[in-house]
Amino acid sequence: PHKVLMFPFEQIPFTDQKQEFNRPPTRTVRSMSQSSTDSFASVHSDTSDDESSPRDKLQKSTKGPSDFCIKNISQADFGRKEIEMAGREEEDLRLKRAGGEKPLAGAKVVGCTHITAQTAVLIETLVALGAQCRWAACNIFSTQNAVAAALVKAVFAWRGESEDEFWWCIDHCVGTETWQPNMILDDGGDLTDWIYKKYPELFKNLKGVVEESITGVYRLYQLSKAGRLSVPAMNVNDSVTKQKFDNLYFCKESVLEGLKRTTDIMFGGKQVVVCGYGEVGKGCCAALKALGAIVYVTEVDPICALQACMDGFRVIKLSEIVRHIDMVITCTGNKNVVMREHLDKMKNGCIVCNMGHSSSEIDLAGLRSSDLKWVHVRPRVDHVIWPDGKRIVLLAEGRLLNLSCSTVPSFVLSITAATQAMALIELYNAPEGRYNKDVYLLPKKMDEYVASLHLPIFDAHLTELSDDQAKYMGISKHGPFKPNYYRQVNFSLSRRQTLTHILTFNVSNPFCFLL
C-alpha cells in the first residue's frame, strides 16, 4: 500500500548579508540562525555546500549512473521518511489495484506537477498500478529536494531552478529516444505546450491529457476551440472535489502559513486586497478575515462579486484602494492583474504575492526595469526599491506562494490525487471512440465516490434515502445526487463535456481502484 504524507514545518534560514541586483536573485551560500540549523535537513532547505547546477553533474545512484537529474541523492533516506510520516494522517486512503490486475500496465505517464511528498505518493501509486513514469516540476520553487531524491528514477527537478533549467528539465523528461509517453499528467499546461511545440509527433501515440490547474485548462480549451487539440483531455480542475476541497480548503490553510514564514506579519487590522473571488480567493479571504484583517475583493464576474458582498467583503477596483493597502494577493489565474502603475502607487512596505498557478498575474517585467533595485533578504523574499527609497515586499518572485514558501496539508491533496489517478485510468482504458478530441469534465458519480472514500477519516455516517424518497426526487438512492452540470464553478460551461460514457461506476467496476 502507498500512503499520502505530510511533512514537518521548516525553519526558514535568514541571510546575514543582503544581495543587490536588477535581475532575478542568484543562489548564494547563506549562514543560518540556530533554529534554521536545527532543521537543516528539512525538505525545504535552500542551503547546500554545492551550489552548482545539477544538470552540470553526472547523476549517480547506488546502482550507478541513472536517467534522472536531482539536487542531492544523499537526501533520499530523509525524503523516504517524509513520505512515510505523512501516511499517518491518511493511512486508510490507499490506492490499490483491484483483483490482482494492473489497469495502467503499459501506460507511460509523463508528468509535470509540484514535486512534493504528496505527489510522490501519487507517482508511486501509478507505478504500482503498472505505469512507467517520468516527472518534472511545474514550479521552480516548490520541489522538495529530499522527496525528489527518494523518488530518484526518471525525475528531473530541484528547488530553485532557473527559468532555463526549468525548460531543460521538461525537455529531458520528454525528449528521449528510448521512452515515449502515451499519457500526460499536467499542472499548468507547460508540459503539454512544450510537447505541442517541440515534439508534436508524440501525440500520435498519446491517449490523453489530464490537467489539474485553471491555467492549464484555459490552454486546453483554447486548443479545442481552435481545432488543434490532438487527443482527449480530462479537466480535473473543474471537478467538484478539486474546486471545493483543494482550491478552497487547501488555500485557506496554507496562505497564512506562507505569509507568516516569509514576512512574520501580524494580520490584525491590516488592509488586504484579494484579487479574484473564486474558490482560491474565497479560501484566502476567509482565512485573513478570521485573523482580523480588513479584506477587500476585486472581481470581474458579477456573480462572484455578489458572493463576496454577501460574505461581508467590499468589492472595489484595485486602483481605488491601492495607495492604502498593506498587502495584495492575486488569485485569478489570469495575467496582468497587478501592473507597474499599481505598484508605483503602493505605500512603503506593501506585500505583493500570488496564489494563482502562474507568475503572470504580477508585472514582473515592470519590476525588473533599470530604475528599480532588488534586495534579496530571505529565501523567496525580495525587496524592490524605488528611487525615492520606497520598497515593496515581493514573495516567491510572484510564483505560487503556498507551495513555494510553506508546507501544505496532505489530506486535502489526497482528494485531488485520487481524482487524477482515476482520470488517468479512465482515459487509458477507454475504448476507441469513447472520447473525441475535446475537453471533458468528470461525472458527478466519480466526484461523489472520491468524497465518500475520505469520510471514514472523520467517522462520518451518511444518511441513506429510502426508496420512496429517491423516487420522489427522481434519483437513484445510491447517487449521483447532483446532475452532471452541477459544478459550482465560476465560468461558463460552454464546449465542456462530461464523462457520460463511464460505466455505472460502482465498486464492482473492475476499473475502480480506490478501495
XYZ file of C-alpha atoms in Angstrom:
515
model
C 0.000 0.000 0.000
C 1.057 3.547 -0.681
C 0.324 6.315 1.763
C -0.057 10.047 1.245
C 2.198 12.000 3.507
C 2.619 15.202 5.355
C 5.905 16.706 6.375
C 7.252 18.794 9.268
C 7.286 22.529 9.369
C 10.557 24.030 8.186
C 12.522 26.874 9.673
C 13.353 29.486 7.087
C 17.044 30.465 7.079
C 17.824 34.167 7.205
C 20.660 35.836 5.346
C 23.352 37.752 7.154
C 24.069 39.972 4.184
C 21.855 41.461 1.520
C 22.424 40.869 -2.151
C 21.520 43.603 -4.583
C 20.773 43.169 -8.245
C 18.495 44.257 -11.052
C 17.617 40.746 -12.174
C 16.319 37.559 -10.541
C 18.427 36.640 -7.498
C 21.220 34.110 -7.878
C 21.796 31.421 -5.302
C 24.383 32.108 -2.630
C 25.709 30.218 0.371
C 23.928 31.680 3.362
C 24.535 31.470 7.075
C 21.558 30.409 9.169
C 20.035 31.102 12.531
C 20.284 28.362 15.152
C 16.663 27.346 14.608
C 17.338 27.014 10.902
C 20.473 24.992 11.579
C 18.434 22.596 13.690
C 16.181 21.909 10.706
C 18.977 21.839 8.153
C 17.737 18.534 6.797
C 14.300 19.943 6.061
C 12.901 19.141 2.649
C 12.663 22.875 2.042
C 16.272 23.726 2.912
C 17.876 26.083 0.416
C 21.344 25.714 1.834
C 23.855 23.415 0.184
C 27.617 23.093 0.129
C 27.372 22.540 -3.614
C 25.760 25.438 -5.442
C 26.457 24.154 -8.953
C 23.567 23.251 -11.211
C 22.603 19.563 -11.022
C 22.461 19.389 -14.799
C 26.222 20.030 -14.910
C 26.978 16.939 -12.801
C 26.976 13.224 -13.500
C 23.932 11.840 -11.705
C 24.577 8.605 -9.827
C 22.537 6.408 -7.525
C 23.746 3.413 -5.556
C 23.278 1.426 -8.765
C 25.476 3.707 -10.828
C 24.724 6.416 -13.448
C 20.993 6.809 -13.991
C 18.417 8.684 -16.028
C 17.461 11.476 -13.615
C 18.598 14.917 -12.521
C 18.120 15.998 -8.911
C 19.954 18.095 -6.340
C 21.380 15.619 -3.856
C 20.913 11.846 -3.897
C 22.210 11.607 -0.317
C 18.905 13.071 0.935
C 16.936 10.048 -0.289
C 16.582 8.411 3.139
C 15.236 11.602 4.652
C 12.796 12.023 1.768
C 11.541 8.485 2.245
C 10.867 9.184 5.935
C 8.897 12.268 4.942
C 6.751 10.211 2.597
C 6.095 7.563 5.207
C 5.404 10.044 8.017
C 2.551 11.773 6.212
C 0.767 8.495 5.849
C -0.206 8.721 9.500
C -2.877 11.251 8.547
C -4.158 9.232 5.625
C -3.277 5.644 6.376
C -6.716 4.419 5.311
C -6.653 6.283 1.996
C -4.782 3.907 -0.271
C -4.786 3.466 -3.980
C -4.645 -0.260 -4.734
C -5.056 -2.397 -7.760
C -8.218 -4.485 -7.896
C -8.394 -8.203 -8.474
C -4.636 -8.548 -8.960
C -4.797 -6.564 -12.200
C -2.749 -3.530 -13.178
C -5.045 -1.122 -15.034
C -2.137 1.086 -16.093
C 0.056 -1.743 -17.370
C 1.767 -0.402 -20.456
C 0.974 3.219 -19.611
C 3.885 5.612 -19.896
C 2.927 8.703 -17.939
C 4.947 11.881 -18.264
C 4.081 14.350 -15.505
C 4.754 17.977 -14.708
C 3.439 18.885 -11.257
C 4.713 20.158 -7.932
C 7.178 17.530 -6.717
C 6.226 17.180 -3.080
C 5.717 14.272 -0.739
C 2.043 14.172 -1.686
C 2.919 13.920 -5.371
C 5.426 11.188 -4.553
C 2.581 9.055 -3.246
C 0.622 9.613 -6.463
C 3.638 8.738 -8.631
C 4.381 5.576 -6.682
C 0.710 4.629 -6.822
C 0.699 4.951 -10.602
C 3.786 2.743 -10.748
C 2.091 0.168 -8.508
C -0.839 0.161 -10.928
C 1.508 -0.737 -13.764
C 2.595 2.623 -15.203
C 6.058 3.830 -16.053
C 6.587 7.461 -15.024
C 8.907 10.347 -15.798
C 8.449 13.592 -13.915
C 9.427 17.270 -13.978
C 8.404 20.166 -11.730
C 5.788 22.747 -12.709
C 7.206 25.373 -10.316
C 10.852 26.320 -9.752
C 10.390 26.853 -6.004
C 8.054 24.053 -4.888
C 10.233 20.973 -5.380
C 11.238 19.213 -2.170
C 14.771 18.053 -2.901
C 14.714 15.193 -0.402
C 11.487 13.832 -1.874
C 12.917 14.076 -5.396
C 15.937 12.117 -4.146
C 13.668 9.450 -2.665
C 11.842 9.102 -5.988
C 15.096 9.289 -7.984
C 14.168 7.303 -11.072
C 13.348 9.493 -14.059
C 12.805 12.678 -12.009
C 14.192 15.932 -13.385
C 13.715 18.668 -10.799
C 15.301 20.567 -7.956
C 14.321 23.513 -5.818
C 15.448 26.883 -7.163
C 15.726 26.087 -10.853
C 16.397 28.981 -13.179
C 13.942 29.630 -15.997
C 16.332 27.959 -18.440
C 16.783 24.955 -16.133
C 13.018 24.656 -15.771
C 12.568 24.124 -19.503
C 15.690 21.945 -19.682
C 14.150 19.595 -17.106
C 10.870 19.365 -19.019
C 12.737 18.690 -22.250
C 14.846 15.909 -20.729
C 11.778 14.437 -19.107
C 10.118 14.159 -22.527
C 12.905 14.068 -25.066
C 14.356 10.578 -25.001
C 14.704 8.097 -27.853
C 14.274 5.102 -25.553
C 10.964 6.117 -23.960
C 7.911 7.807 -25.399
C 4.876 8.774 -23.278
C 1.316 7.750 -24.033
C -0.317 9.757 -21.195
C 0.241 13.290 -19.850
C -0.476 14.459 -16.306
C -0.015 18.221 -16.262
C -0.367 21.093 -13.817
C -0.381 24.424 -15.596
C -0.087 23.278 -19.194
C 3.650 23.881 -19.625
C 4.417 20.236 -20.386
C 1.556 19.897 -22.864
C 2.535 23.152 -24.548
C 6.193 22.081 -24.767
C 5.262 18.787 -26.443
C 2.993 20.602 -28.897
C 5.790 22.965 -29.863
C 8.816 20.651 -29.864
C 7.588 17.064 -30.089
C 4.217 17.188 -31.902
C 4.806 13.703 -33.309
C 4.345 12.263 -29.798
C 0.630 12.979 -29.969
C 0.246 10.106 -32.411
C 0.765 7.688 -29.513
C -0.857 9.719 -26.728
C -4.172 8.503 -25.357
C -4.955 11.648 -23.425
C -4.082 14.546 -21.143
C -5.145 15.044 -17.528
C -4.905 18.679 -16.366
C -5.481 19.925 -12.822
C -4.981 23.706 -12.899
C -7.144 26.532 -14.181
C -4.204 27.901 -16.193
C -3.698 24.602 -17.992
C -7.431 24.121 -18.509
C -7.678 27.511 -20.217
C -4.923 26.417 -22.593
C -6.715 23.176 -23.403
C -9.996 24.949 -24.167
C -8.148 27.387 -26.410
C -6.649 24.457 -28.325
C -10.062 22.797 -28.551
C -11.736 25.968 -29.784
C -9.080 26.381 -32.455
C -9.450 22.743 -33.516
C -5.850 21.992 -32.529
C -6.437 19.615 -29.613
C -4.996 16.311 -30.818
C -6.182 13.997 -28.020
C -8.975 13.791 -25.422
C -8.298 15.776 -22.250
C -9.690 15.479 -18.730
C -10.391 18.721 -16.878
C -9.719 17.730 -13.267
C -9.590 21.364 -12.142
C -13.332 21.848 -12.511
C -14.343 18.685 -10.723
C -16.230 19.487 -7.539
C -13.720 17.522 -5.461
C -10.921 19.773 -6.773
C -12.767 23.080 -6.595
C -14.439 22.608 -3.228
C -11.584 20.971 -1.371
C -8.179 21.544 -2.937
C -8.839 25.081 -4.175
C -10.823 26.183 -1.121
C -9.559 24.404 1.997
C -6.011 23.848 0.786
C -5.555 27.573 0.114
C -7.455 28.589 3.234
C -4.944 26.804 5.448
C -1.734 27.353 3.502
C -1.923 31.047 2.553
C -1.414 32.200 6.144
C 1.495 29.865 6.690
C 3.242 31.089 3.559
C 2.824 34.705 4.636
C 3.909 34.065 8.233
C 7.027 32.151 7.263
C 8.220 34.763 4.819
C 7.218 38.038 6.492
C 6.349 37.371 10.180
C 3.426 39.731 9.640
C 0.569 40.208 12.093
C -2.728 40.213 10.215
C -4.977 42.008 12.688
C -6.003 45.393 11.296
C -4.048 45.034 8.062
C -5.770 46.147 4.872
C -5.575 43.380 2.280
C -6.809 43.185 -1.297
C -7.561 39.729 -2.686
C -7.829 39.802 -6.474
C -10.375 37.189 -7.512
C -13.183 35.548 -5.533
C -13.172 32.060 -6.989
C -12.584 29.117 -4.672
C -8.941 30.095 -4.068
C -9.933 33.685 -3.337
C -12.735 32.546 -1.033
C -10.311 30.454 0.989
C -7.786 33.279 1.262
C -10.429 35.840 2.273
C -11.909 33.576 4.947
C -8.506 32.892 6.487
C -7.470 36.558 6.508
C -10.805 37.746 7.878
C -10.619 35.208 10.711
C -7.368 36.787 11.906
C -8.773 40.308 11.900
C -7.569 41.619 8.554
C -9.682 44.174 6.676
C -10.252 42.425 3.360
C -11.239 43.956 0.020
C -12.002 41.973 -3.130
C -11.576 42.757 -6.819
C -13.673 40.818 -9.332
C -14.732 40.835 -12.986
C -17.556 38.316 -12.539
C -20.764 39.851 -11.098
C -21.808 36.517 -9.569
C -18.552 36.131 -7.677
C -18.667 39.813 -6.755
C -22.137 39.388 -5.284
C -20.942 36.377 -3.305
C -18.103 38.474 -1.893
C -20.508 41.242 -0.905
C -22.826 38.820 0.863
C -19.849 37.271 2.651
C -19.075 40.694 4.100
C -16.291 41.902 1.812
C -16.213 45.211 -0.015
C -15.776 44.794 -3.774
C -13.706 47.560 -5.331
C -11.255 48.266 -8.129
C -7.603 47.884 -7.203
C -6.897 51.434 -8.335
C -9.381 52.786 -5.760
C -7.566 51.389 -2.721
C -4.013 50.671 -3.875
C -2.462 53.653 -2.031
C -3.701 52.432 1.342
C -3.310 48.664 1.359
C -0.752 46.645 3.311
C -0.940 43.560 1.114
C -2.257 42.369 -2.240
C -2.816 38.700 -3.110
C -3.653 37.650 -6.669
C -5.925 34.604 -7.157
C -7.325 34.981 -10.662
C -5.360 32.612 -12.893
C -5.204 35.474 -15.391
C -2.354 37.788 -16.412
C -1.524 41.468 -15.857
C -3.641 41.802 -12.716
C -1.196 43.935 -10.696
C 0.652 46.236 -13.071
C 3.524 48.694 -12.674
C 1.046 51.565 -12.406
C -0.426 49.892 -9.314
C 2.975 49.035 -7.864
C 4.114 52.645 -8.233
C 1.200 53.835 -6.077
C 1.607 51.286 -3.271
C 2.811 52.510 0.078
C 6.181 51.642 1.562
C 6.350 48.050 2.813
C 3.329 46.724 0.921
C 3.482 42.954 0.462
C 2.763 41.579 -3.018
C 2.200 37.862 -3.637
C 0.341 35.394 -5.813
C -1.849 32.372 -5.026
C -2.564 31.539 -8.667
C -0.621 28.974 -10.646
C 1.421 31.329 -12.814
C 3.594 34.359 -12.043
C 1.943 36.228 -14.945
C -0.565 37.901 -12.592
C 2.074 40.380 -11.376
C 4.011 42.699 -13.693
C 7.467 41.265 -13.034
C 8.908 42.827 -16.174
C 7.954 46.242 -14.820
C 9.652 45.451 -11.512
C 12.869 44.460 -13.273
C 13.277 47.788 -15.028
C 16.577 49.622 -14.614
C 15.180 52.311 -12.296
C 14.343 49.806 -9.555
C 16.750 47.949 -7.278
C 16.243 44.441 -5.875
C 17.481 43.399 -2.448
C 17.269 39.694 -1.612
C 16.593 39.434 2.128
C 15.346 35.867 2.753
C 14.653 32.763 0.722
C 11.861 33.770 -1.657
C 11.602 37.270 -0.187
C 12.814 40.284 -2.186
C 12.569 43.996 -1.529
C 12.054 46.020 -4.684
C 13.225 49.588 -4.031
C 12.121 52.724 -5.857
C 14.457 55.713 -6.421
C 12.792 57.639 -3.558
C 13.502 54.789 -1.119
C 10.038 53.241 -1.124
C 10.072 49.474 -1.197
C 7.579 46.689 -1.699
C 7.994 43.130 -0.442
C 7.698 40.604 -3.272
C 7.227 36.958 -2.291
C 8.424 33.960 -4.347
C 9.118 36.229 -7.327
C 5.369 36.265 -7.978
C 5.043 32.493 -8.123
C 2.639 30.325 -6.154
C 3.004 31.448 -2.531
C 1.901 28.421 -0.551
C 3.820 25.680 -2.338
C 6.873 27.925 -2.741
C 7.050 29.200 0.815
C 5.357 26.718 3.146
C 4.217 23.186 3.702
C 0.742 22.130 2.667
C -1.991 19.913 4.179
C -1.644 16.345 2.897
C -5.182 15.193 3.498
C -6.924 17.576 1.146
C -4.404 16.900 -1.619
C -5.170 13.196 -1.491
C -8.652 14.048 -2.774
C -7.192 15.643 -5.881
C -4.616 12.879 -6.301
C -7.367 10.261 -6.206
C -9.301 12.151 -8.870
C -6.197 12.453 -11.061
C -5.443 8.749 -10.807
C -8.988 7.790 -11.720
C -8.988 10.162 -14.687
C -5.759 8.601 -15.968
C -7.175 5.097 -15.580
C -10.371 6.027 -17.414
C -8.616 7.718 -20.340
C -6.044 4.960 -20.683
C -8.593 2.144 -20.674
C -11.346 3.859 -22.678
C -12.152 2.040 -25.922
C -11.504 3.866 -29.141
C -14.299 6.276 -29.972
C -15.493 6.859 -26.417
C -13.841 10.288 -26.326
C -13.329 12.759 -29.095
C -10.538 15.296 -29.315
C -12.150 17.604 -26.782
C -12.021 18.560 -23.098
C -14.157 16.500 -20.714
C -15.363 17.014 -17.171
C -15.575 14.284 -14.572
C -19.039 12.846 -13.864
C -20.765 13.625 -10.609
C -20.718 9.940 -9.659
C -16.932 9.973 -9.679
C -16.809 13.174 -7.587
C -19.159 11.639 -5.037
C -17.192 8.403 -4.944
C -13.907 10.200 -4.229
C -15.595 12.227 -1.489
C -17.094 9.104 0.097
C -13.669 7.492 0.341
C -12.493 10.283 2.629
C -15.457 10.361 5.005
C -14.291 7.489 7.275
C -11.373 9.638 8.449
C -13.951 11.858 10.177
C -16.084 8.941 11.345
C -18.873 10.451 9.236
C -22.025 8.433 8.571
C -24.173 9.222 5.545
C -27.949 9.151 5.753
C -29.470 6.829 3.153
C -32.505 7.747 1.109
C -35.499 5.462 1.325
C -36.862 4.068 -1.924
C -39.816 6.421 -1.613
C -37.587 9.439 -1.086
C -35.385 8.532 -4.043
C -38.443 8.111 -6.249
C -39.796 11.475 -5.086
C -36.513 13.185 -6.027
C -36.162 11.263 -9.272
C -32.680 9.954 -8.487
C -31.022 6.707 -7.510
C -30.711 6.181 -3.768
C -27.016 5.465 -4.388
C -26.401 8.676 -6.335
C -25.366 10.691 -8.129
C -27.215 13.227 -6.039
C -26.494 16.185 -8.328
C -26.756 16.450 -12.115
C -23.566 16.458 -14.159
C -23.985 20.139 -14.963
C -23.786 20.984 -11.253
C -20.292 22.341 -10.816
C -20.365 25.357 -8.517
C -17.598 26.909 -10.586
C -17.371 30.449 -11.758
C -17.360 30.437 -15.522
C -19.346 29.209 -18.488
C -19.539 25.508 -19.260
C -19.797 26.037 -22.997
C -17.931 23.404 -25.041
C -17.383 21.324 -21.936
C -18.169 17.666 -21.852
C -18.871 15.205 -19.080
C -17.812 11.611 -18.937
C -21.221 10.241 -19.799
C -19.713 7.053 -21.191
C -18.151 5.873 -17.960
C -19.765 2.683 -16.805
C -22.189 2.787 -13.870
C -19.055 3.480 -11.823
C -19.542 1.496 -8.696
C -17.227 -0.559 -6.568
C -17.882 -3.666 -8.663
C -16.487 -1.909 -11.739
C -13.111 -3.563 -12.491
C -11.631 -0.132 -13.142
C -12.388 1.256 -9.679
C -9.092 1.106 -7.832
C -9.740 3.312 -4.829
C -10.637 0.780 -2.192
